[in-house]
């Protein structure tokens, strides 16, 4: 006789009703968690774009002074709207003035880039210039500033241009870049560029 204790026990599975309840609970949790996850992601994207821009400006300034070169930080796709000059990929045209053909491929589909002259100040030609840094931020990021060119000079002075064909003029007051994200209520950050070329990052109130 076979002992009952040695017989395999049957395993009871989930009923359809139980499975539906579990699925419903998971769906509710996903809906509740979704805004929180979305907000956290947006905050991180804003912060990342902010410090990428600040780093590009600071590096360009240091390079200009150290190597006695003019160095531009430029919006790749400046748009007709001043609300998002520095991330206008979806509505602007690629800004390629004095950028070599080889480097034009590098800056395509980017948000902003750094262009360094290859020879002494004011003596560069298009073939002397080189793109040394590119940045691509999330397409929901808005970088609000009317300037599309920030030029750093060896004497630490700063010039700006507000159009692809506009003349460069000396910066006479702080230039603020306000970084936010579409569809997200956070006030974001401000990257402030002073007339001496110093860069500051401030969390907006």
CSV table of C-alpha atoms in Angstrom, one decimal:
chain,number,residue,atom,x,y,z
A,1,UNK,CA,0.0,0.0,0.0
A,2,UNK,CA,1.3,3.4,-0.9
A,3,UNK,CA,1.4,5.9,1.9
A,4,UNK,CA,-0.8,9.0,1.4
A,5,UNK,CA,2.0,11.2,2.5
A,6,UNK,CA,4.1,10.2,-0.5
A,7,UNK,CA,1.4,11.1,-3.1
A,8,UNK,CA,1.9,14.4,-4.9
A,9,UNK,CA,-0.3,17.3,-3.7
A,10,UNK,CA,-2.3,19.1,-6.2
A,11,UNK,CA,-1.5,22.8,-6.6
A,12,UNK,CA,-4.4,25.2,-6.9
A,13,UNK,CA,-4.0,27.9,-9.6
A,14,UNK,CA,-5.4,31.4,-9.8
A,15,UNK,CA,-9.0,31.8,-10.9
A,16,UNK,CA,-9.8,34.2,-13.7
A,17,UNK,CA,-11.4,36.6,-11.2
A,18,UNK,CA,-8.3,36.6,-9.1
A,19,UNK,CA,-6.1,37.3,-12.1
A,20,UNK,CA,-8.4,40.2,-13.2
A,21,UNK,CA,-8.2,41.7,-9.7
A,22,UNK,CA,-4.4,41.6,-9.7
A,23,UNK,CA,-4.3,43.2,-13.2
A,24,UNK,CA,-6.7,45.9,-12.1
A,25,UNK,CA,-4.6,46.7,-9.0
A,26,UNK,CA,-1.4,46.9,-11.1
A,27,UNK,CA,-3.1,49.2,-13.5
A,28,UNK,CA,-4.2,51.5,-10.7
A,29,UNK,CA,-0.7,51.6,-9.2
A,30,UNK,CA,0.7,52.4,-12.6
A,31,UNK,CA,-1.7,55.3,-13.1
A,32,UNK,CA,-0.9,56.7,-9.6
A,33,UNK,CA,2.9,56.3,-10.1
A,34,UNK,CA,3.0,57.7,-13.6
A,35,UNK,CA,2.9,61.4,-12.8
A,36,UNK,CA,5.5,61.0,-10.1
A,37,UNK,CA,7.8,59.1,-12.5
A,38,UNK,CA,7.2,61.6,-15.3
A,39,UNK,CA,8.0,64.6,-13.0
A,40,UNK,CA,11.2,62.9,-11.8
A,41,UNK,CA,12.3,62.3,-15.3
A,42,UNK,CA,11.5,65.9,-16.4
A,43,UNK,CA,13.5,67.3,-13.5
A,44,UNK,CA,16.5,65.2,-14.4
A,45,UNK,CA,16.3,66.2,-18.0
A,46,UNK,CA,16.1,69.9,-17.1
A,47,UNK,CA,19.0,69.6,-14.7
A,48,UNK,CA,21.1,67.7,-17.3
A,49,UNK,CA,20.5,70.3,-20.0
A,50,UNK,CA,21.3,73.1,-17.5
A,51,UNK,CA,24.6,71.8,-16.5
A,52,UNK,CA,25.5,70.8,-20.1
A,53,UNK,CA,25.0,74.4,-21.3
A,54,UNK,CA,26.8,75.8,-18.3
A,55,UNK,CA,29.7,73.5,-18.9
A,56,UNK,CA,29.9,74.4,-22.6
A,57,UNK,CA,29.9,78.1,-21.8
A,58,UNK,CA,32.6,77.8,-19.1
A,59,UNK,CA,34.8,75.6,-21.2
A,60,UNK,CA,34.6,78.0,-24.1
A,61,UNK,CA,35.6,80.9,-22.0
A,62,UNK,CA,38.5,79.1,-20.5
A,63,UNK,CA,39.7,77.9,-23.9
A,64,UNK,CA,39.5,81.4,-25.4
A,65,UNK,CA,41.7,82.9,-22.6
A,66,UNK,CA,44.1,80.0,-22.4
A,67,UNK,CA,44.7,79.5,-26.1
A,68,UNK,CA,44.2,83.0,-27.3
A,69,UNK,CA,41.4,82.1,-29.7
A,70,UNK,CA,37.9,83.3,-30.2
A,71,UNK,CA,35.4,80.6,-29.2
A,72,UNK,CA,31.7,80.5,-30.1
A,73,UNK,CA,28.9,78.6,-28.4
A,74,UNK,CA,26.1,78.5,-30.9
A,75,UNK,CA,22.5,77.4,-31.1
A,76,UNK,CA,22.4,74.6,-33.8
A,77,UNK,CA,18.9,75.3,-35.0
A,78,UNK,CA,18.0,78.9,-34.2
A,79,UNK,CA,14.2,79.5,-34.7
A,80,UNK,CA,12.0,82.5,-35.4
A,81,UNK,CA,10.7,82.1,-31.8
A,82,UNK,CA,12.9,83.5,-29.0
A,83,UNK,CA,11.3,81.0,-26.6
A,84,UNK,CA,13.5,78.1,-27.6
A,85,UNK,CA,16.4,79.3,-29.7
A,86,UNK,CA,18.8,76.8,-28.1
A,87,UNK,CA,16.8,73.6,-28.8
A,88,UNK,CA,15.0,74.4,-32.0
A,89,UNK,CA,15.7,71.2,-33.9
A,90,UNK,CA,12.0,70.7,-34.8
A,91,UNK,CA,11.5,74.2,-36.2
A,92,UNK,CA,14.8,75.8,-37.1
A,93,UNK,CA,17.5,75.5,-39.8
A,94,UNK,CA,21.0,74.3,-39.1
A,95,UNK,CA,23.4,77.2,-38.4
A,96,UNK,CA,26.5,76.4,-40.4
A,97,UNK,CA,28.3,79.8,-40.9
A,98,UNK,CA,32.1,79.2,-40.9
A,99,UNK,CA,31.6,75.5,-40.1
A,100,UNK,CA,33.5,73.1,-42.3
A,101,UNK,CA,31.6,70.6,-44.4
A,102,UNK,CA,33.0,67.7,-42.3
A,103,UNK,CA,31.9,69.4,-39.0
A,104,UNK,CA,28.5,70.2,-40.4
A,105,UNK,CA,27.7,66.5,-40.2
A,106,UNK,CA,28.8,66.6,-36.5
A,107,UNK,CA,26.4,69.4,-35.5
A,108,UNK,CA,23.4,68.0,-37.4
A,109,UNK,CA,20.5,67.0,-35.0
A,110,UNK,CA,22.2,68.7,-32.0
A,111,UNK,CA,20.9,71.4,-29.7
A,112,UNK,CA,24.1,73.6,-29.5
A,113,UNK,CA,27.8,73.4,-30.3
A,114,UNK,CA,31.1,75.0,-29.7
A,115,UNK,CA,33.2,76.4,-32.6
A,116,UNK,CA,36.8,77.2,-32.0
A,117,UNK,CA,39.0,79.2,-34.4
A,118,UNK,CA,42.1,77.4,-35.6
A,119,UNK,CA,44.4,80.4,-35.9
A,120,UNK,CA,45.1,83.7,-34.1
A,121,UNK,CA,42.2,85.9,-33.2
A,122,UNK,CA,40.2,87.5,-36.1
A,123,UNK,CA,42.4,85.8,-38.7
A,124,UNK,CA,40.5,82.5,-39.0
A,125,UNK,CA,38.9,81.2,-42.2
A,126,UNK,CA,36.2,78.6,-42.5
A,127,UNK,CA,38.8,75.9,-43.0
A,128,UNK,CA,40.6,76.9,-39.8
A,129,UNK,CA,37.6,76.5,-37.6
A,130,UNK,CA,36.8,73.3,-35.7
A,131,UNK,CA,33.8,72.1,-33.8
A,132,UNK,CA,35.1,71.0,-30.4
A,133,UNK,CA,31.9,70.1,-28.5
A,134,UNK,CA,28.3,69.3,-29.3
A,135,UNK,CA,25.3,68.8,-27.1
A,136,UNK,CA,21.9,67.3,-27.7
A,137,UNK,CA,19.2,67.7,-25.0
A,138,UNK,CA,15.8,66.1,-24.8
A,139,UNK,CA,13.3,67.5,-27.3
A,140,UNK,CA,10.9,68.6,-24.5
A,141,UNK,CA,13.6,70.9,-23.1
A,142,UNK,CA,13.1,74.7,-23.6
A,143,UNK,CA,16.1,77.0,-23.5
A,144,UNK,CA,14.8,80.5,-23.6
A,145,UNK,CA,17.3,83.2,-24.8
A,146,UNK,CA,17.2,85.6,-27.8
A,147,UNK,CA,21.0,85.3,-28.5
A,148,UNK,CA,22.1,82.5,-30.9
A,149,UNK,CA,25.8,83.1,-30.7
A,150,UNK,CA,27.9,83.7,-27.6
A,151,UNK,CA,31.5,84.6,-28.5
A,152,UNK,CA,34.3,84.5,-25.9
A,153,UNK,CA,37.5,86.4,-26.7
A,154,UNK,CA,41.0,86.1,-25.3
A,155,UNK,CA,40.6,89.2,-23.1
A,156,UNK,CA,37.6,87.6,-21.4
A,157,UNK,CA,35.1,89.9,-23.1
A,158,UNK,CA,31.9,88.5,-24.5
A,159,UNK,CA,30.0,89.2,-27.7
A,160,UNK,CA,26.6,88.1,-28.8
A,161,UNK,CA,24.5,87.9,-32.0
A,162,UNK,CA,20.8,87.5,-32.1
A,163,UNK,CA,20.5,86.2,-35.7
A,164,UNK,CA,22.6,84.1,-38.1
A,165,UNK,CA,23.5,87.2,-40.2
A,166,UNK,CA,23.5,89.8,-37.4
A,167,UNK,CA,26.5,91.6,-36.2
A,168,UNK,CA,28.2,90.7,-33.0
A,169,UNK,CA,27.9,93.2,-30.2
A,170,UNK,CA,29.5,93.4,-26.8
A,171,UNK,CA,27.6,92.0,-23.9
A,172,UNK,CA,26.7,94.9,-21.6
A,173,UNK,CA,24.4,93.1,-19.1
A,174,UNK,CA,24.0,89.6,-17.8
A,175,UNK,CA,22.5,87.1,-20.3
A,176,UNK,CA,20.1,84.6,-18.7
A,177,UNK,CA,19.2,81.3,-20.2
A,178,UNK,CA,16.0,79.9,-18.7
A,179,UNK,CA,15.8,76.1,-18.9
A,180,UNK,CA,12.4,74.4,-18.5
A,181,UNK,CA,10.4,71.5,-19.9
A,182,UNK,CA,7.2,71.5,-21.9
A,183,UNK,CA,4.3,70.0,-20.1
A,184,UNK,CA,6.0,70.2,-16.7
A,185,UNK,CA,5.3,72.9,-14.1
A,186,UNK,CA,8.7,73.0,-12.5
A,187,UNK,CA,10.3,76.5,-12.8
A,188,UNK,CA,13.6,75.0,-13.9
A,189,UNK,CA,17.0,76.6,-13.8
A,190,UNK,CA,18.7,79.8,-15.0
A,191,UNK,CA,22.2,79.8,-16.5
A,192,UNK,CA,23.5,83.4,-16.1
A,193,UNK,CA,26.4,84.7,-18.2
A,194,UNK,CA,28.0,87.9,-16.8
A,195,UNK,CA,29.7,90.5,-18.9
A,196,UNK,CA,33.1,89.2,-17.8
A,197,UNK,CA,32.2,85.7,-19.0
A,198,UNK,CA,31.5,84.1,-15.6
A,199,UNK,CA,28.8,81.4,-15.5
A,200,UNK,CA,26.4,80.9,-12.7
A,201,UNK,CA,23.6,78.3,-12.3
A,202,UNK,CA,20.5,79.2,-10.2
A,203,UNK,CA,17.4,77.1,-9.4
A,204,UNK,CA,14.4,79.2,-10.3
A,205,UNK,CA,12.0,80.0,-7.4
